[in-house]
Amino acid sequence: MAASPLINVMVAAARKAGRSLNRDFGEVENLQVSIKGPANFVTAADHRAEDILYNELSKAREGYGFLMEERGEIEGKDKSHRWIIDPLDGTTNFLHSIPLFAISIGLEREGELVAGVVYNPVLDEIYTAEKGKGAFYNDRRRLRVAGRRDLSDCVVATGIPHRGRPQHEVFRKELRVMMENTAGIRRTGSAAIDLAWIAAGRFDAFWERNLKAWDMAAGIVLVREASGVASDLNGADDMFATGGIIATNSQIHRRLVPILKDAASS
Ligand code: IPD
Ligand code: CA
Ligand code: CA
């Protein structure tokens, strides 16, 4: 199926920012040996990618608003559209020369998520979705979430809170119950990739707390268009307000919501 003009615009912006991140990623490997590491360089790479996305998308769709990780909220003349963007999701991986990071571009229309693109420029993997039109991998293969029905067969991704992040104890409780009930746990370090890989059927389920809208926006569209379910930890559609997300197929979703709720309140 030919991609729509909207998806073409998003893919072109993602690929251009991806070329910039790839060039900088090559440099990061050389900087690992310095004592302070490449931290400042990575911050600059992040901003460079964001500038490219802002410029390309402003040119292609005049007046749309933005919510970007680095620049924050930018109101547009067009009040009905807003891009929600993380120019570099997986910063810690990038900083440590681990090739798992992504550009995440979501689009809201009248407050509803309608399109998403997640691009990993090192693996050159691009995931695209538009409401009502399905989700695709590298513009070709249609995506569908994994169909496993028993939690005991499921490989589950999550995000692990670290120094400076809240809710360590709640996470330990959730992890304990998931360790006991699943086939394996994974932590990629990029929520956008976690969600894209749910859409692609690589992971069976994903849960995380304390995320931001730009970590999730594109991925939510991908999961839903791949016939999956994405909700907050209460099973409601309040991911941006609560920061929590569960993404999986509908069967596993029905099981996971109460399991995680009971674990957190135990
Ligand atoms: C982070 C990643 C990570 C998640 C963190 C996010 P960043 O985004 O998505 O997987 O666990 O909560 O902050 O900082 O790399 O853009
Ligand atoms: Ca992020
Ligand atoms: Ca980021």
mmCIF file of C-alpha atoms in Angstrom, residues 167-263:
data_model
loop_
_atom_site.group_PDB
_atom_site.id
_atom_site.type_symbol
_atom_site.label_atom_id
_atom_site.label_comp_id
_atom_site.label_asym_id
_atom_site.label_seq_id
_atom_site.Cartn_x
_atom_site.Cartn_y
_atom_site.Cartn_z
ATOM 1 C CA GLN A 167 8.898 4.619 42.329
ATOM 2 C CA HIS A 168 11.729 2.118 42.737
ATOM 3 C CA GLU A 169 9.781 0.107 45.319
ATOM 4 C CA VAL A 170 6.607 -0.093 43.216
ATOM 5 C CA PHE A 171 8.724 -1.277 40.277
ATOM 6 C CA ARG A 172 10.332 -4.027 42.408
ATOM 7 C CA LYS A 173 6.858 -5.317 43.288
ATOM 8 C CA GLU A 174 5.727 -5.266 39.660
ATOM 9 C CA LEU A 175 8.936 -6.903 38.479
ATOM 10 C CA ARG A 176 8.618 -9.676 41.032
ATOM 11 C CA VAL A 177 5.177 -10.711 39.822
ATOM 12 C CA MET A 178 6.200 -10.409 36.166
ATOM 13 C CA MET A 179 9.357 -12.488 36.727
ATOM 14 C CA GLU A 180 7.222 -15.217 38.261
ATOM 15 C CA ASN A 181 4.579 -15.207 35.517
ATOM 16 C CA THR A 182 6.301 -14.578 32.173
ATOM 17 C CA ALA A 183 8.822 -16.208 29.809
ATOM 18 C CA GLY A 184 11.279 -13.299 30.033
ATOM 19 C CA ILE A 185 11.750 -9.585 30.689
ATOM 20 C CA ARG A 186 13.611 -7.132 28.419
ATOM 21 C CA ARG A 187 14.757 -3.506 28.818
ATOM 22 C CA THR A 188 15.792 -1.786 25.583
ATOM 23 C CA GLY A 189 16.273 1.726 26.992
ATOM 24 C CA SER A 190 13.925 3.323 24.441
ATOM 25 C CA ALA A 191 10.190 3.384 25.122
ATOM 26 C CA ALA A 192 9.545 4.325 21.475
ATOM 27 C CA ILE A 193 11.368 1.165 20.343
ATOM 28 C CA ASP A 194 9.556 -0.921 22.974
ATOM 29 C CA LEU A 195 6.214 0.199 21.544
ATOM 30 C CA ALA A 196 7.330 -0.269 17.930
ATOM 31 C CA TRP A 197 8.481 -3.775 18.794
ATOM 32 C CA ILE A 198 5.107 -4.511 20.405
ATOM 33 C CA ALA A 199 3.489 -3.472 17.115
ATOM 34 C CA ALA A 200 5.947 -5.733 15.262
ATOM 35 C CA GLY A 201 5.132 -8.736 17.478
ATOM 36 C CA ARG A 202 8.714 -8.971 18.803
ATOM 37 C CA PHE A 203 7.642 -8.260 22.374
ATOM 38 C CA ASP A 204 4.311 -9.575 23.667
ATOM 39 C CA ALA A 205 3.728 -6.830 26.228
ATOM 40 C CA PHE A 206 5.243 -3.620 27.575
ATOM 41 C CA TRP A 207 4.599 -1.665 30.736
ATOM 42 C CA GLU A 208 6.300 1.383 32.192
ATOM 43 C CA ARG A 209 5.596 4.286 34.564
ATOM 44 C CA ASN A 210 6.623 7.944 34.499
ATOM 45 C CA LEU A 211 6.939 8.329 30.766
ATOM 46 C CA LYS A 212 6.308 11.559 28.872
ATOM 47 C CA ALA A 213 3.943 12.152 25.961
ATOM 48 C CA TRP A 214 6.874 12.305 23.495
ATOM 49 C CA ASP A 215 8.108 8.849 24.574
ATOM 50 C CA MET A 216 4.729 7.276 23.784
ATOM 51 C CA ALA A 217 2.751 9.285 21.193
ATOM 52 C CA ALA A 218 4.025 7.637 17.996
ATOM 53 C CA GLY A 219 4.231 4.187 19.596
ATOM 54 C CA ILE A 220 0.613 4.278 20.764
ATOM 55 C CA VAL A 221 -0.594 4.779 17.174
ATOM 56 C CA LEU A 222 1.688 1.947 15.999
ATOM 57 C CA VAL A 223 0.366 -0.494 18.607
ATOM 58 C CA ARG A 224 -3.289 0.371 17.983
ATOM 59 C CA GLU A 225 -2.926 0.156 14.215
ATOM 60 C CA ALA A 226 -1.251 -3.239 14.638
ATOM 61 C CA SER A 227 -4.483 -4.394 16.360
ATOM 62 C CA GLY A 228 -3.011 -4.085 19.841
ATOM 63 C CA VAL A 229 -4.218 -2.242 22.920
ATOM 64 C CA ALA A 230 -2.457 0.668 24.623
ATOM 65 C CA SER A 231 -3.807 2.084 27.867
ATOM 66 C CA ASP A 232 -2.580 3.571 31.112
ATOM 67 C CA LEU A 233 -1.991 1.291 34.098
ATOM 68 C CA ASN A 234 -5.694 1.491 35.054
ATOM 69 C CA GLY A 235 -6.789 0.334 31.627
ATOM 70 C CA ALA A 236 -7.944 3.869 30.718
ATOM 71 C CA ASP A 237 -6.885 6.185 27.885
ATOM 72 C CA ASP A 238 -4.943 8.543 30.135
ATOM 73 C CA MET A 239 -1.313 7.715 29.306
ATOM 74 C CA PHE A 240 -0.152 11.315 28.860
ATOM 75 C CA ALA A 241 -1.663 12.523 32.153
ATOM 76 C CA THR A 242 -0.546 9.531 34.242
ATOM 77 C CA GLY A 243 2.760 8.710 32.485
ATOM 78 C CA GLY A 244 1.932 5.008 32.762
ATOM 79 C CA ILE A 245 1.393 2.616 29.865
ATOM 80 C CA ILE A 246 0.508 -1.008 29.158
ATOM 81 C CA ALA A 247 0.718 -2.112 25.521
ATOM 82 C CA THR A 248 -0.037 -5.641 24.326
ATOM 83 C CA ASN A 249 -2.772 -7.697 22.640
ATOM 84 C CA SER A 250 -6.329 -7.500 24.002
ATOM 85 C CA GLN A 251 -6.239 -10.897 25.742
ATOM 86 C CA ILE A 252 -2.993 -10.252 27.631
ATOM 87 C CA HIS A 253 -4.150 -6.689 28.355
ATOM 88 C CA ARG A 254 -7.178 -8.023 30.263
ATOM 89 C CA ARG A 255 -4.830 -10.114 32.421
ATOM 90 C CA LEU A 256 -2.046 -7.583 32.900
ATOM 91 C CA VAL A 257 -4.102 -4.630 34.144
ATOM 92 C CA PRO A 258 -5.283 -6.367 37.362
ATOM 93 C CA ILE A 259 -1.968 -8.220 37.887
ATOM 94 C CA LEU A 260 0.076 -4.996 37.815
ATOM 95 C CA LYS A 261 -2.523 -3.121 39.872
ATOM 96 C CA ASP A 262 -2.502 -5.798 42.599
ATOM 97 C CA ALA A 263 1.307 -5.927 42.594
#
